CSV table of C-alpha atoms in Angstrom, one decimal:
chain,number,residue,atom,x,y,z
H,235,UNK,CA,0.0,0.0,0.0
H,236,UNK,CA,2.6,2.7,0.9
H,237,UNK,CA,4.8,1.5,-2.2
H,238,UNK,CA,1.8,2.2,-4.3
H,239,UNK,CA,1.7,5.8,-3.0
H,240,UNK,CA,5.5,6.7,-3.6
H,241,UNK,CA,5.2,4.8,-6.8
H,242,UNK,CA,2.5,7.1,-8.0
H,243,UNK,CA,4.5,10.6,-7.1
H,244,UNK,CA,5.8,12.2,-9.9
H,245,UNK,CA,9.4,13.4,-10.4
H,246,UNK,CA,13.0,12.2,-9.0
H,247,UNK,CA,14.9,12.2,-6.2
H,248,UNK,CA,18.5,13.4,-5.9
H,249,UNK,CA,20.2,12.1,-2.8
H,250,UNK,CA,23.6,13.0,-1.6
H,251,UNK,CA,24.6,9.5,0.7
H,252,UNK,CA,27.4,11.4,1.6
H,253,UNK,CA,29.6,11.8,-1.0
H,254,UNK,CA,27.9,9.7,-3.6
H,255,UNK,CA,25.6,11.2,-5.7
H,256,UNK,CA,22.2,9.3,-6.2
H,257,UNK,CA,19.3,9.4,-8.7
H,258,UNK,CA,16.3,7.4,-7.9
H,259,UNK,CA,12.3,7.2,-7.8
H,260,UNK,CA,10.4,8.1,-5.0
H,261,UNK,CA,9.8,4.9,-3.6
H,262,UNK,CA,13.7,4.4,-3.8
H,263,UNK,CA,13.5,2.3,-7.0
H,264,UNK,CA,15.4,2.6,-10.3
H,265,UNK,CA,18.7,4.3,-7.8
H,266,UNK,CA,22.2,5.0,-9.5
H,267,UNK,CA,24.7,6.7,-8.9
H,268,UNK,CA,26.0,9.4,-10.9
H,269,UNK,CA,28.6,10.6,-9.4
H,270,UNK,CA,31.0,10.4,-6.4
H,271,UNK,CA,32.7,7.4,-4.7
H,272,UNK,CA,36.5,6.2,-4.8
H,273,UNK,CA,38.5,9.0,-5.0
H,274,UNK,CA,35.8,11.6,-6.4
H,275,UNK,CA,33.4,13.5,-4.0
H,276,UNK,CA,30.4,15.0,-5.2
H,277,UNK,CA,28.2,17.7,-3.4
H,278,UNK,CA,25.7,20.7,-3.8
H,279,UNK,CA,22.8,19.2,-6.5
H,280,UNK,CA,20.2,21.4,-7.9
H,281,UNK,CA,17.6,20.4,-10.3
H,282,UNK,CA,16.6,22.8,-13.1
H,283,UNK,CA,13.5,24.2,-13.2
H,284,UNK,CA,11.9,21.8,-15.6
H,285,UNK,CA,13.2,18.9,-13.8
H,286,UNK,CA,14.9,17.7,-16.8
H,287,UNK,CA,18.8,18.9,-15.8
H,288,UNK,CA,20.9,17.7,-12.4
H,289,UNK,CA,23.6,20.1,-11.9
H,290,UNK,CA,26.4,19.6,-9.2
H,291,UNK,CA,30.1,20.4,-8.0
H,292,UNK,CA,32.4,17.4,-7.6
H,293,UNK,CA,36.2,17.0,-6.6
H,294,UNK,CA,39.1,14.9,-6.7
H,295,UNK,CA,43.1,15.1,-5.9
H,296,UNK,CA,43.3,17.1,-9.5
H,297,UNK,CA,40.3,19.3,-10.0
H,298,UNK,CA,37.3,20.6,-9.3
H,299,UNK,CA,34.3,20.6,-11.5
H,300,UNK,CA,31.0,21.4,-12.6
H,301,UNK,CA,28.5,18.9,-13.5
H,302,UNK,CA,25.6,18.5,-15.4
H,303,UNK,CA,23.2,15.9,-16.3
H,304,UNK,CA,20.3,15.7,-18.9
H,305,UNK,CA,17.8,13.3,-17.2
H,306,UNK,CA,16.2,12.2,-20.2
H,307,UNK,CA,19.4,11.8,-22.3
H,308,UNK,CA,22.5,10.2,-19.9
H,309,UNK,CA,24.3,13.1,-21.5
H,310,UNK,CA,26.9,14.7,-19.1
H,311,UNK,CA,29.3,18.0,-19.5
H,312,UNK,CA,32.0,18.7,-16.5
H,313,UNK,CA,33.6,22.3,-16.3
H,314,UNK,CA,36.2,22.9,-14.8
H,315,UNK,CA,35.5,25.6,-11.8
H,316,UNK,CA,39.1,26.7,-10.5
H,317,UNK,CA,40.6,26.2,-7.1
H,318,UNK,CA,37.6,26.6,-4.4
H,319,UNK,CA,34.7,24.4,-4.1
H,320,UNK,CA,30.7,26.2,-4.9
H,321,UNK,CA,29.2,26.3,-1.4
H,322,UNK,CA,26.1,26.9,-3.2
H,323,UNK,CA,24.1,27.2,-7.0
H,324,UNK,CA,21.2,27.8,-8.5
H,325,UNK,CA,19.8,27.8,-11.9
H,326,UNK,CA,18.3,31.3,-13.8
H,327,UNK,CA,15.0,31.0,-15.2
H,328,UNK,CA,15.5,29.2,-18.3
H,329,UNK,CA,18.1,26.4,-16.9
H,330,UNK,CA,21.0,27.7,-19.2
H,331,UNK,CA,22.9,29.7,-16.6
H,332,UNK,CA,24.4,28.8,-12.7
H,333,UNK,CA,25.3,31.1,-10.4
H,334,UNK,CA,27.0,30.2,-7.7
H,335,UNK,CA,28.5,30.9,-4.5
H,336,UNK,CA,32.6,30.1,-3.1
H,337,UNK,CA,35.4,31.7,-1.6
H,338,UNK,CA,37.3,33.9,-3.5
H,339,UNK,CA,40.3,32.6,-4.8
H,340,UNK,CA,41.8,35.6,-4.1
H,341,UNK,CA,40.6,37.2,-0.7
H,342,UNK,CA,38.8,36.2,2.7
H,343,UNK,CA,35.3,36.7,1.3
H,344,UNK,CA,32.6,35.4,-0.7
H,345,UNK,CA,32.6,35.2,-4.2
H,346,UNK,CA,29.0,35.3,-6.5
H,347,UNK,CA,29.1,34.8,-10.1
H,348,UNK,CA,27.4,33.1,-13.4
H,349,UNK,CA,28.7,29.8,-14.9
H,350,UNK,CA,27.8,28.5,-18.1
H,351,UNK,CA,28.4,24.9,-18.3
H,352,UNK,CA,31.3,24.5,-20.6
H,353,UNK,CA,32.8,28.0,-20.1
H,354,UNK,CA,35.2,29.9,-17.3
H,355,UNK,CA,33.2,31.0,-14.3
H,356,UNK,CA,32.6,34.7,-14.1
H,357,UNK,CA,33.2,36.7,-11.0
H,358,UNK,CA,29.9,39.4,-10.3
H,359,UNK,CA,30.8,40.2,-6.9
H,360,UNK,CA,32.6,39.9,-3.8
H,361,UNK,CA,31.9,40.0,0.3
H,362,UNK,CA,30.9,38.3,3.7
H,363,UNK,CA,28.1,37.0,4.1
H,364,UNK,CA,26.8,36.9,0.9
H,365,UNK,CA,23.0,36.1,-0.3
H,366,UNK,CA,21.5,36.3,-3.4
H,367,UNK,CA,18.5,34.8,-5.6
H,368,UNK,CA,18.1,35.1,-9.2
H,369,UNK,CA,15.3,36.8,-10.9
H,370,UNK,CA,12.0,35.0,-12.6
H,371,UNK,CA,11.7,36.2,-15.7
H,372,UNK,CA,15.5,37.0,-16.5
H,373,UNK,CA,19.3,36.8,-15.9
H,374,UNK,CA,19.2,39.7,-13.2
H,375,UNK,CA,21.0,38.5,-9.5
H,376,UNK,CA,19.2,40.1,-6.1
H,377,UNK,CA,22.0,40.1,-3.9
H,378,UNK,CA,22.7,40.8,-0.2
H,379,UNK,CA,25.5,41.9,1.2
H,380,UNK,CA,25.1,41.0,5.3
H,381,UNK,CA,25.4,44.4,7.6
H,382,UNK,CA,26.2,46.7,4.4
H,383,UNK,CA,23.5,46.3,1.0
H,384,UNK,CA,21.6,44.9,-1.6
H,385,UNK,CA,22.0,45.7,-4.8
H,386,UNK,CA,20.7,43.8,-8.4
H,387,UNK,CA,23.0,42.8,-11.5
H,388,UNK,CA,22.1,42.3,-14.7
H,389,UNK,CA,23.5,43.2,-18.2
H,390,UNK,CA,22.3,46.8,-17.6
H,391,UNK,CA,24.0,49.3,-14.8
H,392,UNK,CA,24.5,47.6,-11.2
H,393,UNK,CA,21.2,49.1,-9.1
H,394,UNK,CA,22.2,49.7,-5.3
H,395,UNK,CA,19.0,49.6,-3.5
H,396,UNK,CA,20.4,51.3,-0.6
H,397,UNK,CA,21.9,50.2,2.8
H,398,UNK,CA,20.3,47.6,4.7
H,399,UNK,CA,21.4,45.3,7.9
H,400,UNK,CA,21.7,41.8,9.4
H,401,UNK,CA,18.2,41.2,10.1
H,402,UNK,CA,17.8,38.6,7.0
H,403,UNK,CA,19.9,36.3,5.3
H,404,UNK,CA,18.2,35.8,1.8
H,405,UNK,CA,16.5,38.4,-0.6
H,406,UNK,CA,14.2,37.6,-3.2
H,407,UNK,CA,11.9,38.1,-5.7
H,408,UNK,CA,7.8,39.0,-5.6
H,409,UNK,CA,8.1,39.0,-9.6
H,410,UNK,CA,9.8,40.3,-12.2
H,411,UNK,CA,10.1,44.7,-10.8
H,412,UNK,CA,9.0,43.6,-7.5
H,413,UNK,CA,11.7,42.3,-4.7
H,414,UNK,CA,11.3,41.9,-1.0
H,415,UNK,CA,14.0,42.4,2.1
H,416,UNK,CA,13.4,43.2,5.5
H,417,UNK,CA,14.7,46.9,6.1
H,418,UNK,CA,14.2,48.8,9.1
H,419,UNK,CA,12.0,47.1,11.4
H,420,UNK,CA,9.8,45.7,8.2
H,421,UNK,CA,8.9,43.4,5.5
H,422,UNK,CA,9.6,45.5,2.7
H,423,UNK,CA,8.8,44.9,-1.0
H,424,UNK,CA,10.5,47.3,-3.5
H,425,UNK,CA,9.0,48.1,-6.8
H,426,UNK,CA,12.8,48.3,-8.8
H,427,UNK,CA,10.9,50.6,-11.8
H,428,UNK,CA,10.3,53.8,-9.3
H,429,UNK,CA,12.1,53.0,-6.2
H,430,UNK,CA,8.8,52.8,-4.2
H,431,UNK,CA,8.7,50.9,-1.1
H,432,UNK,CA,5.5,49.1,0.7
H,433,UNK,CA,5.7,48.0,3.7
H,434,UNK,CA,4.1,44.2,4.1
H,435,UNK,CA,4.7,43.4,8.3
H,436,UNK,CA,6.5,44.7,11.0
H,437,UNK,CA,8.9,43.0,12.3
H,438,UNK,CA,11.3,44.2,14.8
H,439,UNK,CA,14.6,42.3,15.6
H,440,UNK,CA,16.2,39.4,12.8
H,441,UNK,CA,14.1,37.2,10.5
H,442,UNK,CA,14.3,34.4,7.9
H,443,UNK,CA,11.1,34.1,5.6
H,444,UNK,CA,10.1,32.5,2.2
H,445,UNK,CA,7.9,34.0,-1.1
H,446,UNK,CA,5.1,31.7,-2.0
H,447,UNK,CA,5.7,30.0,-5.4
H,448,UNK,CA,2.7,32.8,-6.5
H,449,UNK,CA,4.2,35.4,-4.7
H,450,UNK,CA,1.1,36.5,-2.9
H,451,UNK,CA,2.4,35.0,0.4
H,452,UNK,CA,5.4,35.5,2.9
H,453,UNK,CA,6.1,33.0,5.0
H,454,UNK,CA,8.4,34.4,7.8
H,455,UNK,CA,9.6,33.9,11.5
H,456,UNK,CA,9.1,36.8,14.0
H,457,UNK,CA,9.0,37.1,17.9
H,458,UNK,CA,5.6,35.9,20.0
H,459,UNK,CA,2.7,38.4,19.1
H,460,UNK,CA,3.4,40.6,22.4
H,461,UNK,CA,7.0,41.4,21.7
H,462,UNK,CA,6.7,42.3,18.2
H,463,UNK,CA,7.6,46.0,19.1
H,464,UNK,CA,10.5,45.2,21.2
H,465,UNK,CA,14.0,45.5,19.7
H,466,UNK,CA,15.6,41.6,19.8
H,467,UNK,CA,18.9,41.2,20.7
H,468,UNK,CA,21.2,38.4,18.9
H,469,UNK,CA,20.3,35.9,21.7
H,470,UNK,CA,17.3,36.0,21.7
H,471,UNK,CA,15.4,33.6,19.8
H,472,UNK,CA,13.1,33.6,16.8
H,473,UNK,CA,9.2,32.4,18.2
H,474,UNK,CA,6.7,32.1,15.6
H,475,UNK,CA,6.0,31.2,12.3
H,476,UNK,CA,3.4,33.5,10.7
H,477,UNK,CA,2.1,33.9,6.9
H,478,UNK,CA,1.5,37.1,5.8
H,479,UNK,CA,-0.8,37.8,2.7
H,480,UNK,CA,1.2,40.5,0.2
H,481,UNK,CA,-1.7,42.4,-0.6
H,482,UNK,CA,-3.3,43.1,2.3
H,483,UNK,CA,-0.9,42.8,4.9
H,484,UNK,CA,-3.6,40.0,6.8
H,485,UNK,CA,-0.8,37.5,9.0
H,486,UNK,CA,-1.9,34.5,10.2
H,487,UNK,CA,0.0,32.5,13.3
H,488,UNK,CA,1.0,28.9,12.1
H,489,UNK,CA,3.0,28.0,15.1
H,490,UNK,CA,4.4,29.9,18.4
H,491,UNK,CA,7.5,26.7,18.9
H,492,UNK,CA,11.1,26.8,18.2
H,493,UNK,CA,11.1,26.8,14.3
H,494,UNK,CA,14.3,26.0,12.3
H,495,UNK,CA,13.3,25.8,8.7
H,496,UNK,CA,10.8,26.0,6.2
H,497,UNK,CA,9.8,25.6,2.8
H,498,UNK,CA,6.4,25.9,0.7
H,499,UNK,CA,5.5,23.2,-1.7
H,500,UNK,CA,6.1,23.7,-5.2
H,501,UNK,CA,2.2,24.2,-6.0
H,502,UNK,CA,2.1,26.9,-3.1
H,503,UNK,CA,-0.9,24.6,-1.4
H,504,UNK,CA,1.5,23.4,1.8
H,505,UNK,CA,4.2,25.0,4.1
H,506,UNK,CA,6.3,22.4,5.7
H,507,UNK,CA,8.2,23.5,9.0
H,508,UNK,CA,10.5,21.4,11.6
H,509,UNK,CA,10.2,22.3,15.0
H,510,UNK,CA,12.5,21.2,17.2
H,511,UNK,CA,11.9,19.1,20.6
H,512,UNK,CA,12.8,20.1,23.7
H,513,UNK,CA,13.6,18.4,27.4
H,514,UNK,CA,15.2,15.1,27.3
H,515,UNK,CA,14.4,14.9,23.2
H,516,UNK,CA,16.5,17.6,22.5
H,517,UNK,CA,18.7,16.6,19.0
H,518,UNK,CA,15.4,15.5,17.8
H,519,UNK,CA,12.8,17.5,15.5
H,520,UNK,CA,9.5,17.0,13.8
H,521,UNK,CA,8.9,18.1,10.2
H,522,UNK,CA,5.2,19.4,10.0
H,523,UNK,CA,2.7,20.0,7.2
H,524,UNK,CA,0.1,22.7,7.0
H,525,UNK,CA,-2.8,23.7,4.4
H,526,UNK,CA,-4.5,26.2,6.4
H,527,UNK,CA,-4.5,24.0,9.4
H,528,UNK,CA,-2.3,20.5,10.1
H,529,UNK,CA,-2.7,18.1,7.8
H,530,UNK,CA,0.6,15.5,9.0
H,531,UNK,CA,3.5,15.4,11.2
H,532,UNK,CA,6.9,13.2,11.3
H,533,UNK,CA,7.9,11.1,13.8
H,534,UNK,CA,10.7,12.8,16.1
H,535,UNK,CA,13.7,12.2,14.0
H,536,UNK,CA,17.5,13.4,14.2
H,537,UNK,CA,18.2,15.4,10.8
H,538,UNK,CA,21.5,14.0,9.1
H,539,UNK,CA,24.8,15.8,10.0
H,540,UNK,CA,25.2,17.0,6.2
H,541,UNK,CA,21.7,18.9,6.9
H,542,UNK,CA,22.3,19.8,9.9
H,543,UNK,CA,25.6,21.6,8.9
H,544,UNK,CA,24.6,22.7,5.5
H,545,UNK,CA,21.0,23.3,4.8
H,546,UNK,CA,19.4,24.5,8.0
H,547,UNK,CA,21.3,27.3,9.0
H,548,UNK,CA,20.7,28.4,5.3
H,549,UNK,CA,17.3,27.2,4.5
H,550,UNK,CA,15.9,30.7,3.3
H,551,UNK,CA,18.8,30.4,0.7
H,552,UNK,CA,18.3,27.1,-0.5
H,553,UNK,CA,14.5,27.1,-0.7
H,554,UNK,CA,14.9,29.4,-3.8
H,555,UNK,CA,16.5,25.9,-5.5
H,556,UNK,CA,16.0,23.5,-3.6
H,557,UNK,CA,13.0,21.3,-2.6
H,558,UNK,CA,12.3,18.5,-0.7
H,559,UNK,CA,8.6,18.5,-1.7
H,560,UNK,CA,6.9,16.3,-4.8
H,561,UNK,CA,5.9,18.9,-7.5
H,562,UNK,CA,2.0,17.9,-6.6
H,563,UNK,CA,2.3,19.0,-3.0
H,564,UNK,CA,1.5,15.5,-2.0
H,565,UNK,CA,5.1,14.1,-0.1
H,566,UNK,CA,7.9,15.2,1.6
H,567,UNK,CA,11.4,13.7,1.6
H,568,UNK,CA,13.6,14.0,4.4
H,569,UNK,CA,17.3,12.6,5.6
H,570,UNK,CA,18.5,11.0,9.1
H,571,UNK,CA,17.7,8.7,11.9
H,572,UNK,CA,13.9,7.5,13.4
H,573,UNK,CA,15.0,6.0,16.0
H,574,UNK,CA,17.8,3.0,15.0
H,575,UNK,CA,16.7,3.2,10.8
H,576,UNK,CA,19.0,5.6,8.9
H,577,UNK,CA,18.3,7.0,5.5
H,578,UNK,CA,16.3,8.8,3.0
H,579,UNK,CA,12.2,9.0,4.3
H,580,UNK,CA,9.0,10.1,2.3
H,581,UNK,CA,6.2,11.3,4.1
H,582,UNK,CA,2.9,11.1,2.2
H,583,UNK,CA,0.1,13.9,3.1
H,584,UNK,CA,-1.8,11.5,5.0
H,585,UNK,CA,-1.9,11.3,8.8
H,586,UNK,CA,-2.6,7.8,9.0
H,587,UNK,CA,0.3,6.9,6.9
H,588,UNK,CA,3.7,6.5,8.7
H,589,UNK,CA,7.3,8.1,6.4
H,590,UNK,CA,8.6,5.3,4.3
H,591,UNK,CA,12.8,4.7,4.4
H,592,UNK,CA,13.3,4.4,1.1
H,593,UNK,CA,17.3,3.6,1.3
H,594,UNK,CA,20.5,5.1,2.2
H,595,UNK,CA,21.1,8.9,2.4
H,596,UNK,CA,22.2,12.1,4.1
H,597,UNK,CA,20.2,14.8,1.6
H,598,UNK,CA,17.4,14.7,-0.6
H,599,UNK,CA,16.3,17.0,-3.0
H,600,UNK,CA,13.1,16.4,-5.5
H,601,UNK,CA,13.3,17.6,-8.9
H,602,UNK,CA,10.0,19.4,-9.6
H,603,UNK,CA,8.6,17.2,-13.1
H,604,UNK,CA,4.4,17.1,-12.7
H,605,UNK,CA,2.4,18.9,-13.7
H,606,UNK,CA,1.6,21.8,-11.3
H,607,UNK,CA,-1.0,24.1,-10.8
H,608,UNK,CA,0.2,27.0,-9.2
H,609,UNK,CA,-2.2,27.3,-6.0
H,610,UNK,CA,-2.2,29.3,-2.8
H,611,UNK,CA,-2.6,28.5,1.2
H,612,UNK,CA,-5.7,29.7,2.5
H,613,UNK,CA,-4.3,32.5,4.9
């Protein structure tokens, strides 16, 4: 019965066991590698937008490349990227440009810039921390510079859009002339034709939130309802998830617990959230699924070290590229440990119905192939 569920979800999974770089079905069947094992490492996949390309960095004792992977086709290019690995990339709108993310070969900062596969990388910018999304409907980068600016690139002049802070990690885009940031005290969406700013939420002290795949919803994290005026200070921890709706500024309050990620499903229908136990569980965290009110929840789990280390403390990055959802809205994949089982788990939208390990695995990543509707959460 549960086989028969992950055998009817559409798309692929890309699982990182490791170092060793896995394509597979939902249900775990039809897995091969592609890449990594022996003396070769592979790391950071993204799926294009179409679902139809696997892009990834890999390494050896020689070099360090590029990858990429038509799906369909078994075709496979490798660039060669230089001398420091991609911490991160993502894929521009029509799947024919990376940017990415490493440390400069050349100072102590960040380095963001556009790869083609098959040509030299090119260098856009430089700094520490360093965030940045590309645009929907074109090749233009939203970047943030941590405790100095944000600023947009494209082909055209460099726009600065004027000093900002550490309050956020991750800009991004509304749509094409409309990008969001949280700037003094406030969710803040900037129309880039005039300059204008409108102010969505307050929200005083630092924040992490996530556009809706329709862009008429903000998911973000702010403190409880009664302390929403008070200034935080960097102990103090974020409380409560709330949605708020773009066009009217209407918020709703998902959950007022310990939050450490997020992500909306690709159709826009779901938010998923982990929530971390406390007491004697601490270590251990629950991912939970909500469509105007609950609709499932894991079993306690402990998230794999590789997610641990490298996606959660950046999930408002990588939920611009990266999904762990089934295009349809209807599963979840996750990586790490229910209690003694290890490995790659699926979680159906269905209460009754328990995850499913599907095989070995310390990231998962689901390309988004289906046919999807875009939809909205009833806030």
């Amino acid at each position: 019965m549960q086989n028969d569920l992950l055998a009817a979800l559409p798309g692929q999974l890309a699982i990182l066991d490791q170092s060793v770089l896995i394509v597979s079905n939902p249900n775990g069947s039809n897995a091969r590698i592609v890449d990594g094992g022996g003396f070769t490492a592979a790391l950071q996949p993204v799926w294009s937008h179409d679902g139809q390309k696997l892009a990834w960095s890999s390494y050896n004792e020689d070099e360090i490349l590029i990858n990429e992977l038509g799906i369909a086709t078994d075709a496979k290019s490798e660039t060669p990227f230089g001398s420091t690995l991609p911490l991160y990339l993502q894929w521009n709108s029509s799947d024919d440009l990376l940017a990415y993310l490493r440390p400069s070969p050349f100072s102590n900062e960040l380095e963001v810039g556009t790869i083609v596969p098959g040509e030299s990388p090119k260098a856009v910018g430089e700094a520490a921390p360093f965030y940045f999304s590309f645009a929907p409907d074109d090749d233009s980068i939203l970047g943030h510079i941590n405790s100095e600016q944000w600023v947009t690139w494209s082909d055209g002049p460099n726009v600065d859009l004027g000093p900002t802070d550490g309050s956020f990690s991750a800009p991004a885009w509304l749509d094409q002339n409309h990008v969001v940031a949280h700037l003094d005290g406030a969710l803040t969406v900037v129309d880039l034709r005039d300059g204008s700013k409108v102010v969505v939420a307050d929200v005083a002290g630092p924040t992490e939130f996530v556009v809706s795949p329709s862009g008429d919803l903000i998911a973000f994290l702010a403190g409880p309802p009664d302390l929403l005026s008070v200034q935080f200070d960097d102990t103090q921890s974020l409380s409560t998830l709330r949605i708020v709706e773009v066009d009217t500024g209407h918020e709703l309050l998902v959950t007022d617990s310990q939050v450490g990620a997020f992500e909306w499903s690709p159709d826009g229908s779901k938010l998923a959230w982990l929530e971390y136990a406390e007491g004697p569980a601490v270590g251990l965290a629950r991912w939970h699924y909500w469509a105007g009110a609950e609709v499932a929840v894991s079993p306690a789990y402990r998230p794999s070290d590789l997610m641990a280390e490298q996606y959660l403390p950046f999930f408002a990055q990588y939920a611009q590229s990266h999904s762990a959802w089934a295009a349809n809205g209807e599963a979840f994949a996750f990586a790490g440990a229910i209690g003694t089982d290890d490995g790659v788990w699926v979680q159906v939208m269905d209460p009754t119905v328990a995850p499913v390990l599907i095989g070995f695995g310390s990231m998962v990543i689901w390309s988004p192939d289906g046919e999807v509707t875009p939809g909205r959460s009833p806030a």
